[in-house]
Structures are given as structure tokens and as C-alpha cells.
XYZ file of C-alpha atoms in Angstrom:
221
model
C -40.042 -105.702 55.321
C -36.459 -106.585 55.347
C -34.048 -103.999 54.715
C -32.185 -103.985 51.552
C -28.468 -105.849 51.221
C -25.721 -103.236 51.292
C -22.792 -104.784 48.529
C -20.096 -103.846 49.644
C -15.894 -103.914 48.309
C -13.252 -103.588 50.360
C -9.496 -102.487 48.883
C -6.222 -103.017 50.949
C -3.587 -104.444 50.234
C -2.870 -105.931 53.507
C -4.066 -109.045 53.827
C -4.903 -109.000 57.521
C -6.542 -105.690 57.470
C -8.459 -106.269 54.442
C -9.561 -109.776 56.310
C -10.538 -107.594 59.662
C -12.681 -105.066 57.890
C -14.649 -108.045 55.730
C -15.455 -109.636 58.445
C -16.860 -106.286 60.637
C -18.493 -105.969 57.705
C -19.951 -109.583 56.826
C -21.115 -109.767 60.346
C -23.875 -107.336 59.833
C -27.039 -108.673 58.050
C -27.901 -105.620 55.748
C -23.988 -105.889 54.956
C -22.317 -108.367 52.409
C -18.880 -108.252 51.083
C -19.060 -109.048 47.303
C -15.117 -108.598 46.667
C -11.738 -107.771 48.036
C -8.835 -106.029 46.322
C -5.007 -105.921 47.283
C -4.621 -103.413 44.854
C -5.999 -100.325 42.861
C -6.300 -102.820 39.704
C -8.079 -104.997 40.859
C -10.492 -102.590 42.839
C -10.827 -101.029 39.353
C -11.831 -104.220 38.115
C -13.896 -105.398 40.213
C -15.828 -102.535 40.707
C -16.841 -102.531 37.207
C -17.714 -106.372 37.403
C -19.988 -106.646 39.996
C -21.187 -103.086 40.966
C -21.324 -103.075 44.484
C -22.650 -100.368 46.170
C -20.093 -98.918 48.451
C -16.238 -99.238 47.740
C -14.191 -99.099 51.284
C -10.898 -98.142 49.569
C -7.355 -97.975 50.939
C -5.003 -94.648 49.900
C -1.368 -96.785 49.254
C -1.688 -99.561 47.246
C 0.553 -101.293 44.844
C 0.192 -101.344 41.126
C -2.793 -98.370 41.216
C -3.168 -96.234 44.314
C -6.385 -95.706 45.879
C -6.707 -92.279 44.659
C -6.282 -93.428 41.215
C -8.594 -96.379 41.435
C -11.286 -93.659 43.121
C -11.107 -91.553 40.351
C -11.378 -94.557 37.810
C -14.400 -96.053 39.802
C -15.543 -92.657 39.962
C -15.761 -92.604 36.425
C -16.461 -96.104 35.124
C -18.931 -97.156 38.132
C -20.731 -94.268 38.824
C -23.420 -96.501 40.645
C -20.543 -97.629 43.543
C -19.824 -94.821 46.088
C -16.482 -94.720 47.971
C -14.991 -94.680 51.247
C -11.484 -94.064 51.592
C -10.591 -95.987 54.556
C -6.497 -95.064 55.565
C -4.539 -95.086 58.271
C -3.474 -91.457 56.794
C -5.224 -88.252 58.409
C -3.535 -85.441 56.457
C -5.737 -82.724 55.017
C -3.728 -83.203 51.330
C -5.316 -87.096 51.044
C -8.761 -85.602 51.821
C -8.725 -83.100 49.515
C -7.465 -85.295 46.904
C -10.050 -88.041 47.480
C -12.373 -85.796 47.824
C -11.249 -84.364 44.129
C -11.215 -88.037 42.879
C -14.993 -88.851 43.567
C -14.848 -90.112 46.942
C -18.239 -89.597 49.450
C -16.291 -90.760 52.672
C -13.199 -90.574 54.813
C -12.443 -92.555 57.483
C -9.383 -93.429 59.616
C -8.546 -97.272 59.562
C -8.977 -97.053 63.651
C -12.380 -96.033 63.786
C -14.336 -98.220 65.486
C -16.115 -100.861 63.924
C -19.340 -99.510 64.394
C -18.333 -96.460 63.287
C -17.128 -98.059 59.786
C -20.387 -100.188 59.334
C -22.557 -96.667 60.445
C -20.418 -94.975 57.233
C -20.981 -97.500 54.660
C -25.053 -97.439 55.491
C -24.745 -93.449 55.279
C -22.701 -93.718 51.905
C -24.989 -96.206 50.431
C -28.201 -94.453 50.766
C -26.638 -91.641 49.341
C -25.154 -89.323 51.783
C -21.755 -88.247 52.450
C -19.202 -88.524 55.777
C -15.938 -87.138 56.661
C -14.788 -86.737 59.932
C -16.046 -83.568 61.242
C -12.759 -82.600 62.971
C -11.859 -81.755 59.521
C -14.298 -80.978 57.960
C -14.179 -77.219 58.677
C -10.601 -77.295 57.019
C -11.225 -78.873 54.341
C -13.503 -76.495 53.053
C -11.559 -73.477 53.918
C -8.931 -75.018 51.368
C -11.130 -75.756 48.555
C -12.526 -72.220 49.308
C -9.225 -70.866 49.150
C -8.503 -72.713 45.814
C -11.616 -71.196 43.373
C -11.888 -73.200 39.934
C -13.434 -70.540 37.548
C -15.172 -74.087 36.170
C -17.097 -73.783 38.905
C -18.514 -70.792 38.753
C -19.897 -71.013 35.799
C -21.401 -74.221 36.857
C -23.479 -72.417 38.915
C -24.447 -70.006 36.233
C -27.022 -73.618 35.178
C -28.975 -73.255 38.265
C -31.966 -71.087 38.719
C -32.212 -67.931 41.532
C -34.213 -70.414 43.809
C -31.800 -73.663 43.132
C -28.679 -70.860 43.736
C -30.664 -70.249 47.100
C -31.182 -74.173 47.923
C -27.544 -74.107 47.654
C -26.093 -71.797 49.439
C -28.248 -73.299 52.435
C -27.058 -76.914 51.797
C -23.178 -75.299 51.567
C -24.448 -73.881 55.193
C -24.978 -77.851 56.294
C -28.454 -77.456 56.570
C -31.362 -79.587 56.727
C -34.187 -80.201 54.184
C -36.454 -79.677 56.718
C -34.480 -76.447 58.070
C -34.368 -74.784 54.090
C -37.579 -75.631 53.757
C -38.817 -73.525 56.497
C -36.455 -70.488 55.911
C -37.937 -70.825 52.178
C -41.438 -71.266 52.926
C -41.388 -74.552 50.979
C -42.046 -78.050 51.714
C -39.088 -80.506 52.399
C -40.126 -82.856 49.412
C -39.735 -79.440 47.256
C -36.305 -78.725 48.361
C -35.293 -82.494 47.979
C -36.694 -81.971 44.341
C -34.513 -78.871 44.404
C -31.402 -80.530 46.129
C -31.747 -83.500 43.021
C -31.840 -80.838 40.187
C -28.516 -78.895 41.663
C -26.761 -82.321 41.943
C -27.448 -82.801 38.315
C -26.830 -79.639 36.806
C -23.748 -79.782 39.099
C -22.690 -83.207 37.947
C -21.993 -84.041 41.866
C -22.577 -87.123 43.334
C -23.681 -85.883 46.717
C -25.078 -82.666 49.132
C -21.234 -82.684 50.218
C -19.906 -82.303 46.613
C -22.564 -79.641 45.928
C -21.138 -77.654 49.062
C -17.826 -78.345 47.669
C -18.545 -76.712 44.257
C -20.470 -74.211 46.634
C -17.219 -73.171 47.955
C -14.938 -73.344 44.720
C -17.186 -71.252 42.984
C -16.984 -68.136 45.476
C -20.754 -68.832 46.038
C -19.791 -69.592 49.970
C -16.841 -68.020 51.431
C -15.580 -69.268 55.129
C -16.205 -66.152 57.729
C -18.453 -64.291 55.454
C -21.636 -65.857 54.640
């Protein structure tokens, strides 16, 4: 059977780089570029027209920055999941994609395979950030706790709260399912639930709120 087609946006505002990365992109056969944006606007727009599956989205952009237009796809195309693609490294424009609704973060000189590999994770619903931050990142939105949060967790159940704190630990279905005695289907069930109650898009937004809430803390549990 053949796979499914991956829709995909991209959102730069220079023309040559935004060219490059369609056509990385377009030469893959589970990969086709529906649109292209030179700015925030009309990623906005554009991503509420035609839905694509997985927004590759540039941080400085004219008119709306990508920040913005994450949070604004984030909210009025919930269905499209975002990359922020940037030639930009620093922790601060992780965390704030991260805050916007973004599922990825990539640096604009990844290799190519490396950017085609992240918009097939993103699409079938996982999350990606380069682990040599990772670890950072999630010391600072540990060491930022949203009360929010907390009570957010206060929707789960004991054995959800437990899920949880193992997917906050990076772990497996497979891997919680044995430490729980359950079956992996049962903790996907599980992971599904927390991401609603949560309102999260992803297991990496659920580890986030893990975190924020004082449910995880970095050198402790």
C-alpha cells in the first residue's frame, strides 16, 4: 500500500531558502509542498486555507514573525503541526516556540535528510528538538512553574499522573508498559487521555506541562 502524502508549508521569507527547502522537500514522494509563505501573514493564511499537515516555519519574518504566525496556526489550524526551521539556536526562541504551539526545532543547516526525517516524525504525530538542547530546555520551563499547570494535572487520574511522569522521563510505551504491568496499547490509550485533559498537542508538550507543574523536577525524580 502506498504510504500516505505528507502536505507540507514552508515559511521564509527568503526567496532562495524558501526555494531550497521546497525542493528537498518536493523531491521526496510521501512529501508535497502545498504552499510557500514570505511572511507570517501569509503563513497564517494559508495555513487556514489549505490545511497542510506540517508547517516548516521561519522565526524573522516581515509583517508577522514566525512566533506569532505559530501561535495563530496553533490556534486556528490545530490539524497543521509546526516546525520552526531558523538559522537561530538560542535557548529563548525555543522556549518561545515551544510556548507558541510548535512540535519541532530545527537549525536551517541541518541536513536535508535530517529536515525531511523531522517533517515525517511531526506529521505522524510526534515531536523533535535537537537533543543538544533538549536537556536545557526543560530545566528552564522547570525552573519557570505556571500554577495553571498544576492544576491541570489535578484532571488526570492516579494511574494517568503515573503514565506521565514516565513519558516526562522520555520513556517508551513499550518501556511504561512493562514498569506498569500494562499493555502498550493501554498506555497509548492512557498517553491519548493525558494529551486531552492536558490540551497538548504532543508526548513533548505533556512533558512540558510535566515539568511546569512541579510534577518532574530536573535532578530529583
Amino acid at each position: 500500500m502506498a504510504a500516505r502524502m505528507i502536505r507540507v508549508m514552508v515559511a521564509d521569507d527568503q526567496a532562495v531558502v524558501r526555494a531550497g527547502i521546497a525542493a528537498v522537500l518536493g523531491g521526496e514522494s510521501d512529501l508535497q509542498v502545498v504552499g510557500q509563505a514570505a511572511d507570517g501573514e501569509t503563513a497564517v493564511a494559508l495555513a487556514t486555507s489549505l490545511a497542510p499537515d506540517v508547517a516548516l516555519m521561519d522565526i524573522r519574518m516581515p509583517v508577522l514573525d514566525g512566533l506569532q504566525a505559530t501561535a495563530r496556526i496553533a490556534a486556528e489550524a490545530p490539524g497543521t503541526r509546526i516546525v520552526v526551521l531558523t538559522t537561530f539556536g538560542l535557548d529563548e526562541y525555543v522556549f518561545a516556540a515551544l510556548r507558541a504551539g510548535a512540535s519541532g526545532f530545527l537549525l536551517k543547516d541541518a541536513e536535508p535528510a535530517r529536515i525531511t526525517d523531522a517533517v515525517r516524525v511531526i506529521a505522524r504525530g510526534d515531536a523533535l528538538i535537537d537533543p543538544a538542547i533538549t536537556r536545557r530546555l526543560l530545566d528552564r520551563f522547570a525552573s519557570a512553574p505556571d500554577p495553571g499547570r498544576a492544576a491541570e494535572l489535578d484532571r488526570l487520574t492516579p494511574r494517568e499522573t503515573e503514565v506521565l511522569r514516565h513519558v516526562a522521563r522520555g520513556r517508551t510505551n513499550a518501556e511504561i508498559g512493562v514498569s506498569l504491568g500494562i499493555s502498550p496499547a493501554t498506555v497509548k490509550d492512557h498517553v491519548a487521555v493525558i494529551l486531552a485533559k492536558l490540551g497538548v498537542r504532543d508526548r513533548l508538550h505533556a512533558t512540558i506541562s510535566a515539568y511546569e507543574s512541579g510534577l518532574i523536577r530536573p535532578g530529583v525524580d
